Tab-separated table of C-alpha atoms in Angstrom:
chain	number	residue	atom	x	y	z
A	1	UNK	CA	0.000	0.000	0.000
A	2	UNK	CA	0.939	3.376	-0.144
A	3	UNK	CA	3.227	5.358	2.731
A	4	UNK	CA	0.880	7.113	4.621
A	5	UNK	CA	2.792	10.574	4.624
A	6	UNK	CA	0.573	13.809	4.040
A	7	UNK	CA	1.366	15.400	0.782
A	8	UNK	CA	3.255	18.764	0.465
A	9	UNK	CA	0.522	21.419	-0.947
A	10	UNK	CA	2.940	21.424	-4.441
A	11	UNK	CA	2.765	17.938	-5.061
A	12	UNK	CA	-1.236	18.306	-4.203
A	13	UNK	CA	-1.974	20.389	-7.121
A	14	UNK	CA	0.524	18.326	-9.265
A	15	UNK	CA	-1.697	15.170	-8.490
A	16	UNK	CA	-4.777	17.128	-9.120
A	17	UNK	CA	-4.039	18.408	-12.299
A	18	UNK	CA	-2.333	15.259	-13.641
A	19	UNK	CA	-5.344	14.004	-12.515
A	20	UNK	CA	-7.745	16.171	-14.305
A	21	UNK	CA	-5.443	15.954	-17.797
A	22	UNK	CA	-5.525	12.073	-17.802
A	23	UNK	CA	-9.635	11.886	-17.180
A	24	UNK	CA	-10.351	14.805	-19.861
A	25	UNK	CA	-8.110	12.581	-22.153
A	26	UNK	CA	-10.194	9.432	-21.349
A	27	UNK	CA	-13.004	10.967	-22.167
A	28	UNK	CA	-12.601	13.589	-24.763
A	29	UNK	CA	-9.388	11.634	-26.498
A	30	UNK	CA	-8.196	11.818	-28.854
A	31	UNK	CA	-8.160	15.287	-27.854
A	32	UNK	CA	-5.629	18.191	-28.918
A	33	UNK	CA	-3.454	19.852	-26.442
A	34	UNK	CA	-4.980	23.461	-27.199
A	35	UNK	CA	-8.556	21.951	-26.482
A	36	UNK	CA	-7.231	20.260	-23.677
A	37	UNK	CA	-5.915	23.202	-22.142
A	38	UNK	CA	-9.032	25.014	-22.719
A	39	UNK	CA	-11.201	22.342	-21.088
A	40	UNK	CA	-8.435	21.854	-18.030
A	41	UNK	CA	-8.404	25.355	-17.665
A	42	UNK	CA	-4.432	25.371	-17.703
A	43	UNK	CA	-1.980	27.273	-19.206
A	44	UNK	CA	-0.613	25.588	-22.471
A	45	UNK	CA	3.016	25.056	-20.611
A	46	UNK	CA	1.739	23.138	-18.091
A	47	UNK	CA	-0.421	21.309	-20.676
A	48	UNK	CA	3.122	20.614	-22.705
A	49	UNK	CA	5.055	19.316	-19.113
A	50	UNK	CA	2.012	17.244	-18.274
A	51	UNK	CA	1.207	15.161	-21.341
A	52	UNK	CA	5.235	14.837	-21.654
A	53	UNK	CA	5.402	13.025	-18.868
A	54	UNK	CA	2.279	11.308	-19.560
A	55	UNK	CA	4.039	10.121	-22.777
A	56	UNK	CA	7.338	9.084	-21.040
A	57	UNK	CA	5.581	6.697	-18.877
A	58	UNK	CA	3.022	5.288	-21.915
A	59	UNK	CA	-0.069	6.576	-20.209
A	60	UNK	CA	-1.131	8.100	-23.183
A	61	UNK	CA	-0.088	8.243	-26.485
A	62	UNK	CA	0.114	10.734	-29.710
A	63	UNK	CA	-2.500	10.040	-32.466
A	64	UNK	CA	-3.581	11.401	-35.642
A	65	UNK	CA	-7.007	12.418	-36.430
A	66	UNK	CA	-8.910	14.574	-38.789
A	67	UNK	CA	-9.405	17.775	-37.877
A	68	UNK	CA	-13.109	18.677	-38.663
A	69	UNK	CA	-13.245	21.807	-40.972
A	70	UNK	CA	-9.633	21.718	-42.201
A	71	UNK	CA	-7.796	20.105	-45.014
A	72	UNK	CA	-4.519	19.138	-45.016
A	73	UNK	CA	-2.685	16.661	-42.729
A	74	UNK	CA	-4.770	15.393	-39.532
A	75	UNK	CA	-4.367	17.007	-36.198
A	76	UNK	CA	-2.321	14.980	-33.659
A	77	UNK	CA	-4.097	14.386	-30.789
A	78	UNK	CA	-3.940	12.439	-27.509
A	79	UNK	CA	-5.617	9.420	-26.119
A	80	UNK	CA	-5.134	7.362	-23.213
A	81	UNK	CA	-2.610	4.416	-24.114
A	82	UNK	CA	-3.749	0.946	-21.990
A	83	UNK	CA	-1.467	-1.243	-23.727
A	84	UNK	CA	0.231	-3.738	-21.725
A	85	UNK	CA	-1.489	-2.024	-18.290
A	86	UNK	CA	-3.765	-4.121	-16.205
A	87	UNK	CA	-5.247	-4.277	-12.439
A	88	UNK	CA	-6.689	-6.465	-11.124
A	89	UNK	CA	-10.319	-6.707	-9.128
A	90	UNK	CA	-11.557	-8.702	-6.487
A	91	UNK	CA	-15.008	-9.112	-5.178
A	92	UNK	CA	-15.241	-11.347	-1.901
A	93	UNK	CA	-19.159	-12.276	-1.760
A	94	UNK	CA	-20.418	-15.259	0.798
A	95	UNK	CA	-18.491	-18.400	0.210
A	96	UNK	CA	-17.094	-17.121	-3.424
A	97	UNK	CA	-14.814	-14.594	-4.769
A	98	UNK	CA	-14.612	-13.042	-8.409
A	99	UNK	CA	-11.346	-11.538	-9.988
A	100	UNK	CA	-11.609	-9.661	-13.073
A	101	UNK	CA	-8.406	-8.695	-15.235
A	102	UNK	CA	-8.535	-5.930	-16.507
A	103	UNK	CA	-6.664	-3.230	-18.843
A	104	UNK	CA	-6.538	0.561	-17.868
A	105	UNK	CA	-9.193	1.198	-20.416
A	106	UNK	CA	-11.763	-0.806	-18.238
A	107	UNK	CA	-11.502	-3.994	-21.001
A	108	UNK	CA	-11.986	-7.068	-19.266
A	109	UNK	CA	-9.200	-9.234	-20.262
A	110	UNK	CA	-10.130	-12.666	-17.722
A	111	UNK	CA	-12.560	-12.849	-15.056
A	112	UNK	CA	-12.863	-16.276	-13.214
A	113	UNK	CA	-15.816	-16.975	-9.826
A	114	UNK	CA	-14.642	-19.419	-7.644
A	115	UNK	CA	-16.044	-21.109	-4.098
A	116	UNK	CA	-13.973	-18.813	-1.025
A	117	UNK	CA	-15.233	-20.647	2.493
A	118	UNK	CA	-12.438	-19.383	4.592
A	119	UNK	CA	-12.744	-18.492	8.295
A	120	UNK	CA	-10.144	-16.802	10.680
A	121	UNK	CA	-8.090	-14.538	9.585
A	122	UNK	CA	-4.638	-15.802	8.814
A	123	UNK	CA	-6.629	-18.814	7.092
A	124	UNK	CA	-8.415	-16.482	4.904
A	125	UNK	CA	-5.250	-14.072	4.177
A	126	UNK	CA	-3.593	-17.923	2.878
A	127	UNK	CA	-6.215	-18.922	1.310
A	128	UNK	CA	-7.441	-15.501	-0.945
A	129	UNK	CA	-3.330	-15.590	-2.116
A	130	UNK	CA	-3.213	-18.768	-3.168
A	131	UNK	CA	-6.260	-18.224	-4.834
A	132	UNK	CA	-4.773	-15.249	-6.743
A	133	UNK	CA	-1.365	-17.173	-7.581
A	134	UNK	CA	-3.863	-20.267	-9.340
A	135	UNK	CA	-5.813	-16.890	-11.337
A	136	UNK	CA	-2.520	-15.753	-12.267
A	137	UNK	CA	-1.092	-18.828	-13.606
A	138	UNK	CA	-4.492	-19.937	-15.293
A	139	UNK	CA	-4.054	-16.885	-17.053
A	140	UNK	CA	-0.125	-15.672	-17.085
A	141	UNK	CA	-0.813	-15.902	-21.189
A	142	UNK	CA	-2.611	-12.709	-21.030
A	143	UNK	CA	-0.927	-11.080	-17.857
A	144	UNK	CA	1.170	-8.118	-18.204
A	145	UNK	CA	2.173	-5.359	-16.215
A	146	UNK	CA	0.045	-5.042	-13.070
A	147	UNK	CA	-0.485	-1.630	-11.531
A	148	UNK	CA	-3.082	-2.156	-9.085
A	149	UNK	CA	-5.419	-4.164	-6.974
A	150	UNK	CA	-8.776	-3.673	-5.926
A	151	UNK	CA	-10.803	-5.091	-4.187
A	152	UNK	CA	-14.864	-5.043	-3.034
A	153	UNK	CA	-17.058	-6.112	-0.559
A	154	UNK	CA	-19.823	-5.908	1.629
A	155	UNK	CA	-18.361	-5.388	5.113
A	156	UNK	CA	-16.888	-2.718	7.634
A	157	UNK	CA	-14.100	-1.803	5.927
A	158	UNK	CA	-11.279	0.705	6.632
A	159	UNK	CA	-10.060	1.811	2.911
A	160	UNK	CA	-7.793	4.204	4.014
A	161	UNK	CA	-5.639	1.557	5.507
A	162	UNK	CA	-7.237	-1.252	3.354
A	163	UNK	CA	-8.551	-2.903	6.938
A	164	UNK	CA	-11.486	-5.139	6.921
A	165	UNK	CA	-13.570	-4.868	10.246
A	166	UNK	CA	-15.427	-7.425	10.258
A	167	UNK	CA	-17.524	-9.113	7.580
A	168	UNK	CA	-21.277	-10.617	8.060
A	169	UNK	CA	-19.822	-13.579	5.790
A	170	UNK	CA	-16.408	-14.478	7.318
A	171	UNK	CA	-15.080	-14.836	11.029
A	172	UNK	CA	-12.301	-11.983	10.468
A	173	UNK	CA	-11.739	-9.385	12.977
A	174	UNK	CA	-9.405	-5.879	11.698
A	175	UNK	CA	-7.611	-7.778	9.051
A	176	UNK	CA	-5.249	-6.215	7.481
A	177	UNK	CA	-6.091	-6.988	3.861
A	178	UNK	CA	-4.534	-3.978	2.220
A	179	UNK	CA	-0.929	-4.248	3.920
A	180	UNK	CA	-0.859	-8.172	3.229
A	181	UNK	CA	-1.303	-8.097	-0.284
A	182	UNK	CA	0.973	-5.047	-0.676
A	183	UNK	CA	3.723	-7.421	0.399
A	184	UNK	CA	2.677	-10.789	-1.428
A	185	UNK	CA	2.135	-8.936	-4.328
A	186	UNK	CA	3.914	-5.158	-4.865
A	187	UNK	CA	1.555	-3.119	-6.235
A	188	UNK	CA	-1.284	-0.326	-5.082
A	189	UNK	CA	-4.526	-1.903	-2.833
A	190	UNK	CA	-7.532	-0.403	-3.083
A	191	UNK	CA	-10.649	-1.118	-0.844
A	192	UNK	CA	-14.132	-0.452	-0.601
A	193	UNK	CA	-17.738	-1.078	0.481
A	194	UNK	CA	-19.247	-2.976	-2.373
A	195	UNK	CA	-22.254	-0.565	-2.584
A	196	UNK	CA	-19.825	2.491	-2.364
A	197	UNK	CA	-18.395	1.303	-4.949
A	198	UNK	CA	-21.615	0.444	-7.074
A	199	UNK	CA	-22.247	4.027	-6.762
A	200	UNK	CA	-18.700	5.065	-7.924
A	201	UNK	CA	-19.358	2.972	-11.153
A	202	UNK	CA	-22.346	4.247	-11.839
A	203	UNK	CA	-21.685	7.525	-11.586
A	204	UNK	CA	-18.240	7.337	-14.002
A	205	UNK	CA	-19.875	5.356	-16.644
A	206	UNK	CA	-23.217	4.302	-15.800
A	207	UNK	CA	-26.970	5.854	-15.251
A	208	UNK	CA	-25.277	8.459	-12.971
A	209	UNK	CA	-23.142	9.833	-15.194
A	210	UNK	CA	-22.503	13.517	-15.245
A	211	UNK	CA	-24.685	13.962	-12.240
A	212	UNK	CA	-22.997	15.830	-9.308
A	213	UNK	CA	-26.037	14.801	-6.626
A	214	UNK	CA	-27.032	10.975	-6.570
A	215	UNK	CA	-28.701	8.774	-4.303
A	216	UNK	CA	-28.717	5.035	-4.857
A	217	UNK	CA	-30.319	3.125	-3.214
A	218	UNK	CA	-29.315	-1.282	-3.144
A	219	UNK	CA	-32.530	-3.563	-2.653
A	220	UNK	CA	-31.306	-7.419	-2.847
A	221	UNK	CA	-30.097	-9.651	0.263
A	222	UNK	CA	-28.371	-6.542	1.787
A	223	UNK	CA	-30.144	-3.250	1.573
A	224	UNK	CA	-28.210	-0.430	1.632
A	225	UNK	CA	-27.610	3.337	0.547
A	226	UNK	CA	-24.524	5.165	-1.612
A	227	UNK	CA	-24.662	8.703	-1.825
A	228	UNK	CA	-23.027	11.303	-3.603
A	229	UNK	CA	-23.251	14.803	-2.941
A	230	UNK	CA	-21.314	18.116	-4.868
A	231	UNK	CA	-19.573	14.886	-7.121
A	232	UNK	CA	-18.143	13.372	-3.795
A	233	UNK	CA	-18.855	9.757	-2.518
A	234	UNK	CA	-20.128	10.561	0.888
A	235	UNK	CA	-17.737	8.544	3.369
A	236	UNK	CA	-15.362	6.904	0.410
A	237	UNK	CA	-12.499	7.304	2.398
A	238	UNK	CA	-13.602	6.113	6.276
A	239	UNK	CA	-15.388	2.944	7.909
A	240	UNK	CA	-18.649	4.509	7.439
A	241	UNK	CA	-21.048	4.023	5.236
A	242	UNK	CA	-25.070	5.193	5.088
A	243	UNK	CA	-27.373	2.978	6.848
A	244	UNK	CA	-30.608	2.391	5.747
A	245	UNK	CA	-30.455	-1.292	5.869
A	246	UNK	CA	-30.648	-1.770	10.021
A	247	UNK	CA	-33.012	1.172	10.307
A	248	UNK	CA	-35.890	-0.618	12.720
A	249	UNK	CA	-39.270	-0.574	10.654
A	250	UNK	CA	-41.052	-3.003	12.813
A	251	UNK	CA	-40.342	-2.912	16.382
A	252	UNK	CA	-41.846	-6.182	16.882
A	253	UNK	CA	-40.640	-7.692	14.231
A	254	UNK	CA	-37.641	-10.483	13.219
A	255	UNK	CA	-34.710	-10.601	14.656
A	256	UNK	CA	-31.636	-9.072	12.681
A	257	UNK	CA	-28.050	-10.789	12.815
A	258	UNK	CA	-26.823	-6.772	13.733
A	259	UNK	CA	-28.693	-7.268	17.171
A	260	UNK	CA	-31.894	-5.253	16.349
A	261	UNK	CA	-35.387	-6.544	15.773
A	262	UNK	CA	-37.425	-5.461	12.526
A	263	UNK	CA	-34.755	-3.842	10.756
A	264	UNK	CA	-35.667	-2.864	6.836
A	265	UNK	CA	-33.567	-5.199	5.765
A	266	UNK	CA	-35.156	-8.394	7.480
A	267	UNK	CA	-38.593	-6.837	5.914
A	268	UNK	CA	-37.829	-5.938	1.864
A	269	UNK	CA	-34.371	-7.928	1.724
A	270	UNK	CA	-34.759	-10.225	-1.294
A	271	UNK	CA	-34.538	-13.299	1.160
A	272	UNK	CA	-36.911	-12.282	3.187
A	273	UNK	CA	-39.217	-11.010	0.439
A	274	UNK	CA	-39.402	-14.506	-0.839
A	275	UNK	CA	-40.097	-16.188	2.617
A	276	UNK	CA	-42.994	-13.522	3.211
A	277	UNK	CA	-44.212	-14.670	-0.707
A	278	UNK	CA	-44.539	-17.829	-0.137
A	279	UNK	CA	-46.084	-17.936	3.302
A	280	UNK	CA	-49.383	-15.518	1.260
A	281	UNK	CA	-49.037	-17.784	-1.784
A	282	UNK	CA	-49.769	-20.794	0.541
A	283	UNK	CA	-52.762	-19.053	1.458
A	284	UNK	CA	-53.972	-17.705	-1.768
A	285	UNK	CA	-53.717	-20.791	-4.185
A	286	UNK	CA	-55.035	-18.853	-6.886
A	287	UNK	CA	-52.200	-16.782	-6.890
A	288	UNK	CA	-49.693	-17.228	-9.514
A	289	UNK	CA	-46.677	-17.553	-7.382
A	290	UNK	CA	-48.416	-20.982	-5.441
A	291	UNK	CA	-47.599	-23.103	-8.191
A	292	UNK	CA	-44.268	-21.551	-8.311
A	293	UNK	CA	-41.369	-23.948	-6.841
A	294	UNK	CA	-39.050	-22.577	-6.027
A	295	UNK	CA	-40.071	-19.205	-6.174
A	296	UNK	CA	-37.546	-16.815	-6.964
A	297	UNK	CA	-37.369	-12.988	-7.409
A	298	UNK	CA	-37.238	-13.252	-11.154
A	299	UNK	CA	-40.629	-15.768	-11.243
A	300	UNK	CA	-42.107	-12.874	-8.310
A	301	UNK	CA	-41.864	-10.181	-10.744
A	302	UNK	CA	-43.191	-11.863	-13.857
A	303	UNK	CA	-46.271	-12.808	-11.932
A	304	UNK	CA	-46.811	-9.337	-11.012
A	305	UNK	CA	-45.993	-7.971	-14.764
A	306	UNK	CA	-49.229	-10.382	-15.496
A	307	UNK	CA	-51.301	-9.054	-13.017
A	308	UNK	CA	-51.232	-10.879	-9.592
A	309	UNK	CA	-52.566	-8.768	-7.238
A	310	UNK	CA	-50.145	-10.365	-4.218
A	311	UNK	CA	-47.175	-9.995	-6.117
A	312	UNK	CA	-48.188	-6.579	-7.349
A	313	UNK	CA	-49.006	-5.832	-3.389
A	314	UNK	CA	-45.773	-7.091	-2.004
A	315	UNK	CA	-44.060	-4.996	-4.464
A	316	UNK	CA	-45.840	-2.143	-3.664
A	317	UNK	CA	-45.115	-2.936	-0.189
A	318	UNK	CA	-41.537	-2.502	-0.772
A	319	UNK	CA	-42.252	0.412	-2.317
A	320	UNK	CA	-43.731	2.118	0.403
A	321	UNK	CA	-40.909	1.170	2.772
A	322	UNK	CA	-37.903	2.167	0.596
A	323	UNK	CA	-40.069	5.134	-0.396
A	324	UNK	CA	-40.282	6.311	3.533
A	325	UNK	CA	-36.383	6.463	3.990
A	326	UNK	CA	-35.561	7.859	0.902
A	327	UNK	CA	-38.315	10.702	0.875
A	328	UNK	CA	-36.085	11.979	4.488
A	329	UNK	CA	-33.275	11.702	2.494
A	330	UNK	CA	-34.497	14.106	-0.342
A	331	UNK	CA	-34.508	16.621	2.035
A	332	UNK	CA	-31.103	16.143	3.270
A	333	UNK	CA	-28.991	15.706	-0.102
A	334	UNK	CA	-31.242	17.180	-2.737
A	335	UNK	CA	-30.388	14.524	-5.516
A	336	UNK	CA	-30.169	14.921	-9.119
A	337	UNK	CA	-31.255	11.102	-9.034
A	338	UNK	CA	-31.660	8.008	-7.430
A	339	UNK	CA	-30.981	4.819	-8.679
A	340	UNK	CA	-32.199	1.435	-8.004
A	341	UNK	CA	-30.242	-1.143	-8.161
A	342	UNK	CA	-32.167	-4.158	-7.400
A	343	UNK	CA	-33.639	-7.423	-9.114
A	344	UNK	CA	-37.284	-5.514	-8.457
A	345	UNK	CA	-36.415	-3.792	-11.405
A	346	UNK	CA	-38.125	-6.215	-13.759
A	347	UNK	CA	-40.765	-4.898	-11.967
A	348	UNK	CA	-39.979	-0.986	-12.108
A	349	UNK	CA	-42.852	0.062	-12.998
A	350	UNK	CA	-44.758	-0.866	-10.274
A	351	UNK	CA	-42.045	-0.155	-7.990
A	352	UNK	CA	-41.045	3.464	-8.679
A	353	UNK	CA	-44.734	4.969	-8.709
A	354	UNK	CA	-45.490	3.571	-5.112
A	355	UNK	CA	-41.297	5.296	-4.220
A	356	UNK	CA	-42.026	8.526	-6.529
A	357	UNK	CA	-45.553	8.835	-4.342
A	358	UNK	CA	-43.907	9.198	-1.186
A	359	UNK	CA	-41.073	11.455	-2.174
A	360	UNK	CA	-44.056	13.558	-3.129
A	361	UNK	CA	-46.255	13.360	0.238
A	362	UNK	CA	-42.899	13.158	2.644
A	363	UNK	CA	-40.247	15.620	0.794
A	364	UNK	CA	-40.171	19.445	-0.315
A	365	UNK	CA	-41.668	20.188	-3.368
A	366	UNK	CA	-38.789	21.929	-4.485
A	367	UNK	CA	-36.647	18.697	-4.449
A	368	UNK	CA	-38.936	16.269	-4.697
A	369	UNK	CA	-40.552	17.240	-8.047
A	370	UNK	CA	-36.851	17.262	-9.901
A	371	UNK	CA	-35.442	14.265	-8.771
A	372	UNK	CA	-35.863	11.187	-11.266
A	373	UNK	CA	-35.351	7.393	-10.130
A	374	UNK	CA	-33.918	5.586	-12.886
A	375	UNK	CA	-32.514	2.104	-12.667
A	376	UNK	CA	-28.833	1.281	-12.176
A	377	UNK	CA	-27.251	0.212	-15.351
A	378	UNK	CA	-24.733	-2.179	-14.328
A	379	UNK	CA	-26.619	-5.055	-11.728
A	380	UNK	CA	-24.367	-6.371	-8.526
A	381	UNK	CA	-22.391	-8.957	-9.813
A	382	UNK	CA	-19.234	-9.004	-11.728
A	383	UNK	CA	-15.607	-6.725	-11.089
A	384	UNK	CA	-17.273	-3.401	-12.431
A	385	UNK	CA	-17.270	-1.599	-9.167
A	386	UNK	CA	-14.022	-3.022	-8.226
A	387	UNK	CA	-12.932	-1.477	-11.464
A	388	UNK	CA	-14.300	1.561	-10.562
A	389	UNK	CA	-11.982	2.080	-7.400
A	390	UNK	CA	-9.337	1.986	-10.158
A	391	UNK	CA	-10.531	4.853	-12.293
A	392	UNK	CA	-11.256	7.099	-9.318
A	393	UNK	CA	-7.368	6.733	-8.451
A	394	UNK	CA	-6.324	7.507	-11.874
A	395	UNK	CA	-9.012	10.675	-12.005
A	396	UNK	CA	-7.515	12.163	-9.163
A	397	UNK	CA	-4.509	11.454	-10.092
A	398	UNK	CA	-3.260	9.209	-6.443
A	399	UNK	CA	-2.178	6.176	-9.007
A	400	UNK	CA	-1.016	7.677	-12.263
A	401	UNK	CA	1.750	9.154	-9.730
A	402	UNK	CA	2.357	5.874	-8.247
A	403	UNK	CA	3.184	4.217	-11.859
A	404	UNK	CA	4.998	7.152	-12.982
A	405	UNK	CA	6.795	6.987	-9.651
A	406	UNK	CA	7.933	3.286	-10.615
């Protein structure tokens, strides 16, 4: 991992604004230096000494293209070079983890799930590293130069020291996950919250894209909030993350495996959703989910896309739950959007009217008639948001000094 050593305020701005020249170039490339320093907002000389040293470390690389309105020769351009430049992402779920190769343009080059039922901590530290030696040697035939790991998942997590709490999956207390890889392996680790960084992805390439305010809100076996506010992750770099999920709903309801009793997320978790449709569908046998076996989320949602009035109701009643949180939190962040990411969104459009209704009744009208709930585009599975942790460090510029650095 990195030395934790606070920055002089020179070598700040340096990261910032190699930062900001290397994400305009992503996205605008290829991309002229005089347009670049018009959209960096940089004189052209710093322009020149950035992209130079871009070029000397083959972060980006000189291209011709036609310059619209001109004849003659093409312009020469710039465009981010991810040639030979890989990371790679980890998501630890319950009792399986997913790498995902990748190249610094985001191209998957391997990705590989495989069973992870480790315990303790020094078992699990073995065991994830041996794991990542077998990926690495299925797949040395595409493996180049590594710059970075990252890694996900859904626990208390420290990512400033890469430090996992404690995980509702795994019996590890403050492992050091960050530091241990660091020395197996040599290169950058990045941590995170799987739903933080969900959010992150979404909002670099996916449905929150160029929005500054978001909201998005997770409904599957864990429920749970990312939020960001002025183009910040709220809480991306601490322990904490925005509870929704073990907010109490129903004081006499089930017990929660945080200690609490009727938390949201033992009420409209997916699990728990099913268990609740099948106890009704028992009752109601002319239901469409009673002949149903096993009943899944997917099968739940096409019955209520046909018309049954349970599944249409239990959806609804979802709706009116995640609707009564979210409304509050209107009022406090003032989003641009929220997204849903959940398998209910099969069912979307009898899930957002019920949330959209009590934004209206519960939130100002100022914020609550501007704010649109779309679904996520990418789904909670897969190295994406991993991948994501990635980009973020080469935006602001933390990792592109760290490579150029050697």
């Amino acid at each position: 991992m990195s030395v934790d050593v606070q920055p002089s305020h020179v070598d700040q701005i340096k990261q910032i604004n190699i930062g900001l020249v290397y994400r305009l170039i992503d996205q605008y490339g290829p991309i002229s230096r005089i347009a670049l320093s018009k959209k960096a907002q940089l004189a052209p000389a710093s322009i020149t000494k950035i992209t130079r040293e871009l070029l000397d470390a083959h972060l980006v690389k000189e291209v011709e293209f036609p310059d619209l309105g001109f004849r003659g020769r093409p312009a020469t351009g710039l465009k981010v070079d991810s040639q030979g430049w890989q990371f790679l992402c980890i998501r630890i779920d319950n009792g399986s983890v997913v790498f995902g190769l990748r190249d610094l343009s985001n191209n998957l080059v391997a990705e590989q799930e495989l069973p992870f039922l480790a315990s303790e901590n020094q078992g699990f530290l073995d065991d994830l590293a041996a794991l990542i030696d077998g990926f690495f040697f299925r797949y040395q035939s595409r493996l180049e130069r590594l710059t970075a790991i990252s890694i996900t998942t859904n626990a208390i997590v420290d990512p400033i020291n890469g430090i996992v709490h404690s995980s509702p999956y795994y019996n590890i207390q403050n492992l050091p996950l960050g530091s241990f890889l660091y020395r197996c392996i040599g290169v950058p680790v990045f941590l995170q919250h799987g739903i933080t960084a969900w959010t992150i992805a979404e909002s670099l390439y996916g449905a929150g894209k160029n929005c500054q305010n978001i909201i998005q809100v997770v409904i599957d076996d864990n429920v749970g909030v990312g939020i960001m506010t002025a183009g910040r992750i709220l809480h991306a770099g601490n322990q904490s993350v925005v509870e929704i999920g073990h907010t109490q709903v129903e004081p006499d309801g089930e017990h929660c495996y945080c200690g609490n009793t009727g938390c949201l997320e033992t009420v409209v978790g997916i699990k728990n959703i099913l268990i609740k449709a099948r106890q009704l569908a028992e009752k109601q046998p002319d239901s469409l989910m009673s002949t149903k076996i096993p009943l899944t989320i997917q099968l739940l949602c096409q019955a209520a896309q046909q018309g049954d009035l349970l599944a249409v109701e239990i959806i609804r009643d979802v709706g009116r739950r995640i609707g009564n949180i979210i409304a509050v939190m209107v009022n406090i962040f003032n989003p641009d959007k929220i997204l849903i990411g959940s398998p209910l969104n099969a069912a979307q459009h009898i899930l957002y009217p019920v949330i959209q209704k009590k934004i209206t009744q519960l939130s100002l009208p100022g914020y609550s008639q501007k704010v649109d709930i779309v679904a996520t585009e990418f789904t909670n599975s897969g190295t994406l948001p991993a991948a994501s942790l990635i980009k973020q460090s080469l935006y602001n510029g933390q990792l592109l000094l760290e490579i150029m650095q050697g």
